[in-house]
GROMACS .gro file of C-alpha atoms in nm:
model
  337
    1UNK     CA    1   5.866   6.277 -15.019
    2UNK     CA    2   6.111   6.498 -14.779
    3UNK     CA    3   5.908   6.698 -14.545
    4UNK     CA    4   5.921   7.070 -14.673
    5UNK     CA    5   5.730   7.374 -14.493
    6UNK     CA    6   5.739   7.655 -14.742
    7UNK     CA    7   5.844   8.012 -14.585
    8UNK     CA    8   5.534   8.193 -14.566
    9UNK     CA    9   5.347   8.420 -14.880
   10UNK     CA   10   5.165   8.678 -14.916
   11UNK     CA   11   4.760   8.613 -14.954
   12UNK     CA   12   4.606   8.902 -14.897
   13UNK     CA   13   4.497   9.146 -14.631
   14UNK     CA   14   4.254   9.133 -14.376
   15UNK     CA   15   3.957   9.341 -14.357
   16UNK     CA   16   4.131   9.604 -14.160
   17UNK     CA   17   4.442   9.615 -14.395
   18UNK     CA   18   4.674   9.360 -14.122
   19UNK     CA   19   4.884   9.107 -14.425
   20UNK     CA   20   4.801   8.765 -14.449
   21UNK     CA   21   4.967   8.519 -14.532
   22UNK     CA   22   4.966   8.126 -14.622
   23UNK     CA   23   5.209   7.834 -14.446
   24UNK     CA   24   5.247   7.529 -14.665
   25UNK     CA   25   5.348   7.230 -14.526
   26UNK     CA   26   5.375   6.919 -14.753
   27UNK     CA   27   5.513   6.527 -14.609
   28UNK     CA   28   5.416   6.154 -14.732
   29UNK     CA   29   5.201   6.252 -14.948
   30UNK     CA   30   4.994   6.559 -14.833
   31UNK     CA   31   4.993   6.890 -14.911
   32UNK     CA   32   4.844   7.103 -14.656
   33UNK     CA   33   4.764   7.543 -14.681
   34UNK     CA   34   4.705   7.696 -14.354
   35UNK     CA   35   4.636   8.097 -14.351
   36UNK     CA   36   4.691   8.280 -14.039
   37UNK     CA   37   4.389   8.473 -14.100
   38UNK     CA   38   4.144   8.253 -13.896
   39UNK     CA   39   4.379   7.985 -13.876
   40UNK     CA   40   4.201   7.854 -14.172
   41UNK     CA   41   4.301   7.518 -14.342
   42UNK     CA   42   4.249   7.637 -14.658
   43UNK     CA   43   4.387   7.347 -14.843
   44UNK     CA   44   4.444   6.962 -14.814
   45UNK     CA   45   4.539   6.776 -15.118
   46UNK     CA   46   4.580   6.354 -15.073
   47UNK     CA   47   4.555   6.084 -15.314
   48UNK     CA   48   4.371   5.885 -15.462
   49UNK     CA   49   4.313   5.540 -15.511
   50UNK     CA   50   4.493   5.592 -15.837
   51UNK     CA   51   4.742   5.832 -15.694
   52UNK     CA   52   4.521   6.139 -15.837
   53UNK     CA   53   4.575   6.434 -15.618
   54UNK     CA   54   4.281   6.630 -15.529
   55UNK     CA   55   4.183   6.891 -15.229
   56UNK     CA   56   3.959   6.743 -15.025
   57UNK     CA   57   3.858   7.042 -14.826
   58UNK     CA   58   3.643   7.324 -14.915
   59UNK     CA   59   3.740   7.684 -14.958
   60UNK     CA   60   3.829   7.979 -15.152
   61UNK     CA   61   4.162   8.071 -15.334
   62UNK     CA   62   4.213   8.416 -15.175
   63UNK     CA   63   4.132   8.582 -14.796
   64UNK     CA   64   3.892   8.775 -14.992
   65UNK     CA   65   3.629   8.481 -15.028
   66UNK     CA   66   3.667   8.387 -14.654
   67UNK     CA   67   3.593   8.739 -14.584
   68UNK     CA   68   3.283   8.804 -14.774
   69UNK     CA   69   3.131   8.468 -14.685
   70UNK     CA   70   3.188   8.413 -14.331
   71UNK     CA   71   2.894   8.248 -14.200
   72UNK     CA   72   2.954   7.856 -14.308
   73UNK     CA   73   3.314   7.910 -14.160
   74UNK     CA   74   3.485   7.719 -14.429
   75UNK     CA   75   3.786   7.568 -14.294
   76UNK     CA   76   3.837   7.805 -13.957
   77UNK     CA   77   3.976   7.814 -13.603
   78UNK     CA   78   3.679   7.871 -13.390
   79UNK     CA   79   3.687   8.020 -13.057
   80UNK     CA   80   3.649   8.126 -12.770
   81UNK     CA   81   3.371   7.856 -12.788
   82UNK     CA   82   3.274   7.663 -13.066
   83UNK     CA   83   2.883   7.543 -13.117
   84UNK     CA   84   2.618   7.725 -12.906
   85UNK     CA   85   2.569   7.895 -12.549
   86UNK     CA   86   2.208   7.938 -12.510
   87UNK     CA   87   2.068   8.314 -12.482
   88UNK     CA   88   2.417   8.447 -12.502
   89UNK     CA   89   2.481   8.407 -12.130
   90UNK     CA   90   2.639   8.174 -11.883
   91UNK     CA   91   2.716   8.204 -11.525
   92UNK     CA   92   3.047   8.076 -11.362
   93UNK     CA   93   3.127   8.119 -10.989
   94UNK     CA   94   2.781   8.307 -10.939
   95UNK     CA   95   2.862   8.543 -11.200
   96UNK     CA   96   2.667   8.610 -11.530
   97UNK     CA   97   2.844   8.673 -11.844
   98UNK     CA   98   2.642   8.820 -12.163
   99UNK     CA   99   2.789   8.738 -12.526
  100UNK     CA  100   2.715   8.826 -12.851
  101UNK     CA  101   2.338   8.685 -12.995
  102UNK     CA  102   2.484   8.608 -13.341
  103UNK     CA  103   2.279   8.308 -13.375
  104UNK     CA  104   1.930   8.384 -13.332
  105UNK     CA  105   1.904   8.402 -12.926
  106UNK     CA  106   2.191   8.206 -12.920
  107UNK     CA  107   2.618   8.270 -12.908
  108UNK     CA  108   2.749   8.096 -13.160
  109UNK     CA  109   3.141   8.005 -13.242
  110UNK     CA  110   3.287   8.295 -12.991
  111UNK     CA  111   3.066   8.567 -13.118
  112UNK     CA  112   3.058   8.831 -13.387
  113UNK     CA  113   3.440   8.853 -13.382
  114UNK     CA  114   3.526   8.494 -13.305
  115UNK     CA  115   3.908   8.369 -13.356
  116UNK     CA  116   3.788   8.266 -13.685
  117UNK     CA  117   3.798   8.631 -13.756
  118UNK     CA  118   4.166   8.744 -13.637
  119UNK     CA  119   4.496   8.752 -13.794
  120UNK     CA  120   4.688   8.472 -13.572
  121UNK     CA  121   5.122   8.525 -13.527
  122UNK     CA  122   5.281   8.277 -13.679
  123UNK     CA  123   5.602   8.061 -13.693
  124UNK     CA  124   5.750   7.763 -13.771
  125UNK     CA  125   5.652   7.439 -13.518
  126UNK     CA  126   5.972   7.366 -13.339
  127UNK     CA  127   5.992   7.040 -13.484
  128UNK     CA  128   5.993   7.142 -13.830
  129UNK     CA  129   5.696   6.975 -13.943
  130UNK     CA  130   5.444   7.310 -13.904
  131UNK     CA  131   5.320   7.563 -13.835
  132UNK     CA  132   5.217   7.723 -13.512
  133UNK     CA  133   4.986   8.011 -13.479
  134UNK     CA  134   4.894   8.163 -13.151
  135UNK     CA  135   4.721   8.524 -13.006
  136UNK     CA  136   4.578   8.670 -12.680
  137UNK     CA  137   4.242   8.754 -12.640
  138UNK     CA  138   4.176   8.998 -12.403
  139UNK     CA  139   3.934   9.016 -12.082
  140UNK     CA  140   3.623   9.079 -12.192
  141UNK     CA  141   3.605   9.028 -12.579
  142UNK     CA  142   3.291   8.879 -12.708
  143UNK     CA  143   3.191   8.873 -12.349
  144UNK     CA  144   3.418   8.630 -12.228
  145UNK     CA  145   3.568   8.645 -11.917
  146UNK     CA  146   3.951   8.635 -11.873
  147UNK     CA  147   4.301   8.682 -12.099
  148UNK     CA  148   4.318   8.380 -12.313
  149UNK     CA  149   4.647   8.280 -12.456
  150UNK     CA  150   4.597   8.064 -12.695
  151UNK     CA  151   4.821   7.859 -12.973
  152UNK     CA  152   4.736   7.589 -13.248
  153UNK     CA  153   4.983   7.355 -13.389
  154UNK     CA  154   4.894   7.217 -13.734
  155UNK     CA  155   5.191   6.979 -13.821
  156UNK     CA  156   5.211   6.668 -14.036
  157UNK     CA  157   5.352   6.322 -13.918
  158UNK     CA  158   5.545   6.086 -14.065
  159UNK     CA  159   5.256   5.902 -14.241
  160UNK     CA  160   5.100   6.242 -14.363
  161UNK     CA  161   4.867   6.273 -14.129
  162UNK     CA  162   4.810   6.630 -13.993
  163UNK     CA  163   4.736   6.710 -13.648
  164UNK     CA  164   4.631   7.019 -13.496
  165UNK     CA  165   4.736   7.047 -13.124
  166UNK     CA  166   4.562   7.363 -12.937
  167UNK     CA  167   4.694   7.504 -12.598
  168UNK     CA  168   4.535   7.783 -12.392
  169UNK     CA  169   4.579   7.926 -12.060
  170UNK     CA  170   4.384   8.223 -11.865
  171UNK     CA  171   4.438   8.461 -11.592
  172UNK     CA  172   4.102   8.461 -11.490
  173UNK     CA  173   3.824   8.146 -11.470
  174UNK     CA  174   3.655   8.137 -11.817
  175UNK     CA  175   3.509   7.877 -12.063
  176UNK     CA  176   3.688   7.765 -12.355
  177UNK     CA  177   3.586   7.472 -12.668
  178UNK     CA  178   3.814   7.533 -12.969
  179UNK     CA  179   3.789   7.314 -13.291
  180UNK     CA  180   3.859   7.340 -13.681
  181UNK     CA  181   3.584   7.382 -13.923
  182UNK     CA  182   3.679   7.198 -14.204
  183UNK     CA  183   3.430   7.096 -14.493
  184UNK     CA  184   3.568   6.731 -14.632
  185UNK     CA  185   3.487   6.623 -14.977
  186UNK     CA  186   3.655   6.301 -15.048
  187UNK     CA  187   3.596   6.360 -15.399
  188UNK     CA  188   3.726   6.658 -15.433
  189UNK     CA  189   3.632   7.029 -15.365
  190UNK     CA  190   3.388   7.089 -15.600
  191UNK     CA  191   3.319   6.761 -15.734
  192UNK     CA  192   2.929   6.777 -15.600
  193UNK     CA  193   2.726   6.639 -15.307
  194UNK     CA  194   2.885   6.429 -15.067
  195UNK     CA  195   2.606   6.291 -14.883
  196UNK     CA  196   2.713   5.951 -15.090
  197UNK     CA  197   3.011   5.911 -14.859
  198UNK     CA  198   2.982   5.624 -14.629
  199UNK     CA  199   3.085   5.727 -14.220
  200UNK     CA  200   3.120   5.555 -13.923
  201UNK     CA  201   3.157   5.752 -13.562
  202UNK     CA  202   3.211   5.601 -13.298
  203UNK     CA  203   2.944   5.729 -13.047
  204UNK     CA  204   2.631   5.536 -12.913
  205UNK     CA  205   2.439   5.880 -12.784
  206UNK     CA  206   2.396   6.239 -12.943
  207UNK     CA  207   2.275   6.506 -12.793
  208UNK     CA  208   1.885   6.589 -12.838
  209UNK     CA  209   1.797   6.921 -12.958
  210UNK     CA  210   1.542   7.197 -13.006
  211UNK     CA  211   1.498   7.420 -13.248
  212UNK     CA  212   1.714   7.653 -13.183
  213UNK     CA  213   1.988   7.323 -13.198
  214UNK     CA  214   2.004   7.370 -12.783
  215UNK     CA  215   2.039   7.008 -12.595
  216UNK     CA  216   1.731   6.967 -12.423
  217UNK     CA  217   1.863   6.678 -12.187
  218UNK     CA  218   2.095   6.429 -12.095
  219UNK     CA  219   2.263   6.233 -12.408
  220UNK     CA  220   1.985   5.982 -12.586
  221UNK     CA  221   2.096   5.602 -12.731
  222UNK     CA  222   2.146   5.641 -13.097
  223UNK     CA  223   2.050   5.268 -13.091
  224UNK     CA  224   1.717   5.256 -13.344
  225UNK     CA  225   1.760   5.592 -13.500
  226UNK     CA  226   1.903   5.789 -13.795
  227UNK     CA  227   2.202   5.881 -13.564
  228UNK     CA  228   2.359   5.577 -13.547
  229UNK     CA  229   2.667   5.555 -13.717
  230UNK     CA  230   2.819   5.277 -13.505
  231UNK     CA  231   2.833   5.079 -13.857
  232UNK     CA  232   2.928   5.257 -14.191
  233UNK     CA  233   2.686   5.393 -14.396
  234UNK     CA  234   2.615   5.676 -14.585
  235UNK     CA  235   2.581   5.997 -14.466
  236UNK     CA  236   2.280   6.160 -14.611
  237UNK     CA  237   2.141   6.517 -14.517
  238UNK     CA  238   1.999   6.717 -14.197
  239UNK     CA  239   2.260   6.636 -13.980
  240UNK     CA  240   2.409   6.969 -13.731
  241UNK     CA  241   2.424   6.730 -13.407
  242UNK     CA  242   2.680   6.690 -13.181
  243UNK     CA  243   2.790   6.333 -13.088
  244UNK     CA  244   2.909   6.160 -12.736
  245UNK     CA  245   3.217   5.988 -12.831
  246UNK     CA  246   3.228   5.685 -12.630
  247UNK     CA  247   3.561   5.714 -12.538
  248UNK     CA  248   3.444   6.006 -12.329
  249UNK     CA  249   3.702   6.210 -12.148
  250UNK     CA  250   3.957   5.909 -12.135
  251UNK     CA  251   4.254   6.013 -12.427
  252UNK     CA  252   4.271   6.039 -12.774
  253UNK     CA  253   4.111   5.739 -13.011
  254UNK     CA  254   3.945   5.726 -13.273
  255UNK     CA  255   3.608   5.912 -13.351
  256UNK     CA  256   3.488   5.891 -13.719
  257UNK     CA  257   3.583   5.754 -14.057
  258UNK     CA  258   3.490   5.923 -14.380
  259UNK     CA  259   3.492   5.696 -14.691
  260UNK     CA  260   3.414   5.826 -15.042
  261UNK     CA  261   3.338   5.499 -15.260
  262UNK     CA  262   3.418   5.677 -15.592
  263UNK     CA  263   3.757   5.793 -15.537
  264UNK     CA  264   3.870   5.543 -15.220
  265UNK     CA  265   3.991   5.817 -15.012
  266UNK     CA  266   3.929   5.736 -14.657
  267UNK     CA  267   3.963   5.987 -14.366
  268UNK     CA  268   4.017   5.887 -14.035
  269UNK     CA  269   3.997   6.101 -13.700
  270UNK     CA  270   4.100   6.055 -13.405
  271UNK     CA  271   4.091   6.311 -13.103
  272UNK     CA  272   4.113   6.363 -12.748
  273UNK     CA  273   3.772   6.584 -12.768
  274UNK     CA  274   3.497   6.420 -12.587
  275UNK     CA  275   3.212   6.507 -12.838
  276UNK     CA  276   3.195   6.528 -13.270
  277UNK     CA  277   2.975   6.769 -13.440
  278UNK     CA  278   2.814   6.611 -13.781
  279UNK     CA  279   2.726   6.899 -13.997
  280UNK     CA  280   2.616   6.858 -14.333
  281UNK     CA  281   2.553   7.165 -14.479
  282UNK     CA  282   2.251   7.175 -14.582
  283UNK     CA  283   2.162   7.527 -14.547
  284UNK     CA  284   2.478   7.702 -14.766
  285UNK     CA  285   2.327   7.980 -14.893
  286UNK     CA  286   2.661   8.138 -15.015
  287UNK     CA  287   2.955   8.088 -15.198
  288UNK     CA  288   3.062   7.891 -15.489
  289UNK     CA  289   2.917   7.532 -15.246
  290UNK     CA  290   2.604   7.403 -15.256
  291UNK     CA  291   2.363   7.237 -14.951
  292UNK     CA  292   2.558   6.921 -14.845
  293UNK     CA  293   2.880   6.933 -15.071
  294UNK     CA  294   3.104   6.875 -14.774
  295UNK     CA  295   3.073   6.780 -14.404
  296UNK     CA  296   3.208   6.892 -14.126
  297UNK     CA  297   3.324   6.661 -13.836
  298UNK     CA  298   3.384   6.934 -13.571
  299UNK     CA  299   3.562   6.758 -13.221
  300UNK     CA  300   3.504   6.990 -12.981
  301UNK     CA  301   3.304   6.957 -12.599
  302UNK     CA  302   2.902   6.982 -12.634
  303UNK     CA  303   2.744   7.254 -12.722
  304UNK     CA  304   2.562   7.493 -12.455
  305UNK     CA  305   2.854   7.323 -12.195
  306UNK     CA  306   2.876   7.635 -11.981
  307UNK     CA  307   2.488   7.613 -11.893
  308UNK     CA  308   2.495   7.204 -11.875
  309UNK     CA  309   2.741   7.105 -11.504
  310UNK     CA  310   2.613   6.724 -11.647
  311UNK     CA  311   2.816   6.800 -11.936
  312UNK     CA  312   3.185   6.733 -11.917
  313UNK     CA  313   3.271   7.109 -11.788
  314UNK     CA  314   3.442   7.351 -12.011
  315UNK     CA  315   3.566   7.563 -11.734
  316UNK     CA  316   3.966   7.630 -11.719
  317UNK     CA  317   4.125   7.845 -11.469
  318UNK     CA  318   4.400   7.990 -11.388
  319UNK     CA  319   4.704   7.777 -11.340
  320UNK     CA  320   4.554   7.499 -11.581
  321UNK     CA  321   4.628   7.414 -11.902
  322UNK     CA  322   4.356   7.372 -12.171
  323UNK     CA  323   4.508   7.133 -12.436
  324UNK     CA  324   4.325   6.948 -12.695
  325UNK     CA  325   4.428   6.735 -13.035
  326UNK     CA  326   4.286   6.597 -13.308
  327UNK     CA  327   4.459   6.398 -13.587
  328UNK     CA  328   4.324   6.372 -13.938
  329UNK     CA  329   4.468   6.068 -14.125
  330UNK     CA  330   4.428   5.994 -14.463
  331UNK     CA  331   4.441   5.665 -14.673
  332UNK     CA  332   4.234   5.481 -14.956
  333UNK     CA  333   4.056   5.153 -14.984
  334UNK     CA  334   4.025   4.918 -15.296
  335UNK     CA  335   3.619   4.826 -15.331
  336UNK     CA  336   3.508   5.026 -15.627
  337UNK     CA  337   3.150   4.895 -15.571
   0.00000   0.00000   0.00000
């Protein structure tokens, strides 16, 4: 198949009347949707072991669906910082910063108006493979200190592969953790609960956490526990917990594999991101989805980061370069056990 990124088309409008519209990008196999409203992934269609095309994300056909149910995220950019700041505040370089409670005491996924929320510019990638989206958020928003420019490459490779590359620089010291929100069903959007899917990660500690999901301390061995994913097996339920990648801070490798026995579809991801959320979604309470039809594998830093200096440090200032990117492959395996 010839690599092909469809001019964009109209899908709607925001809630404040700004167009939107959706990039398709299709190569070796996969078919990708990407709206610049949120910088959603609204679509991935692969394979099968069969060849049977199916997307494998979860979502809605029109901006209006992402719009009036927000809260799970479905497929979204999420910034300024993805997962949790305790209370709503951090402090960096003796100065306290107050966000948005939007999670119970807590700030989650940059606030009430996160990046999820805006209506990105976008263009092609320059090497013809994508898309790139980018904004500015100004000083201030949601709380956060600094101008962020920020941009997010989602381009597919050779193999079909996509890969979402963010960049983002600041005039002022601030904290940044972007990621993408995805849902995965290997079975197919829709096709029921995927707890049945077998995953490995590639992590031997996971953050503890209260119950406001807040680490309480240093990373625990996932050695003896439900957490440990170190050999495939299936997923289950009541998973929102972020995971220490063992490669750490050292380069991109990779962190999980998703298998879905039924269909063989296998996803494979790989990221520079020192940490993985696991989310299962058991709590969807809206929208056509119900509790745990699709996980999330969210790389991103750890959650409550600002208020942790033992976790690897969020913090980027000016003159530095945040840059972060994860690679989502896709494949299929022959059991049918």
């Amino acid at each position: 198949m010839t690599t092909a990124v469809t001019a964009p088309e109209r899908a709607g409008s925001a809630p404040d009347g700004t167009p939107v519209h959706r990039w398709v990008l299709e190569r070796a196999g996969t078919r990708v949707a990407v709206l610049d409203y949120g910088g959603i992934l609204q679509s991935v269609e692969v394979p099968d072991r069969d060849g049977v095309r199916a997307d494998v994300v979860l979502g809605f056909d029109d901006v209006a669906g992402y719009v009036d149910c927000p809260s799970p995220y479905f497929g979204a950019l999420i910034g300024r910082y993805a997962n949790r700041i305790a209370g709503g505040a951090f402090t960096l370089d003796g100065r306290t910063y107050r966000l948005p409670r939007n999670n119970g005491t807590n700030c989650l996924h940059g606030g009430e108006r996160g990046f999820d929320k805006r209506v990105w510019d976008a263009e092609p990638a320059a090497d013809g493979h994508g898309v790139r989206l980018s904004l500015v958020s100004p000083d201030g928003e949601e709380g956060f200190p600094g101008r962020l420019a920020v941009s997010a490459t989602y381009a597919l490779d050779a193999a079909g592969a996509l890969r979402i590359e963010y960049l983002a620089v600041t005039d002022a010291p601030t904290v940044v953790n972007l990621t993408n929100h995805s849902y995965w069903n290997l079975g197919g959007a829709g096709s029921g609960r995927a707890g049945g899917h077998r995953l490995r990660i590639a992590a031997g500690h996971v953050t503890p956490l209260d119950g406001d999901s807040v680490p309480t301390g240093p990373p625990a061995p996932v050695a003896g526990t439900r957490f440990d994913f170190r050999e495939p097996r299936e997923v289950g339920s009541g998973y929102d917990h972020n995971f220490v990648l063992d490669h750490g801070t050292s380069g991109a490798s990779v962190a999980a594999e998703l298998y879905d026995p039924v269909s063989g579809r296998v996803l494979t991801v790989t990221t520079t991101e020192p940490g993985i959320q696991l989310y299962t979604g058991d709590a969807f309470d809206a929208g056509p989805f119900g509790p745990c039809e699709g996980i999330a594998l969210e790389t991103q830093h750890f959650p409550d980061s600002p208020n942790r200096p033992d976790f690897p440090s969020t913090v980027l200032r000016p003159g530095e370069e945040f840059r972060s990117v994860t690679t989502y492959g896709f494949g299929t395996a022959d059991d049918r056990a």
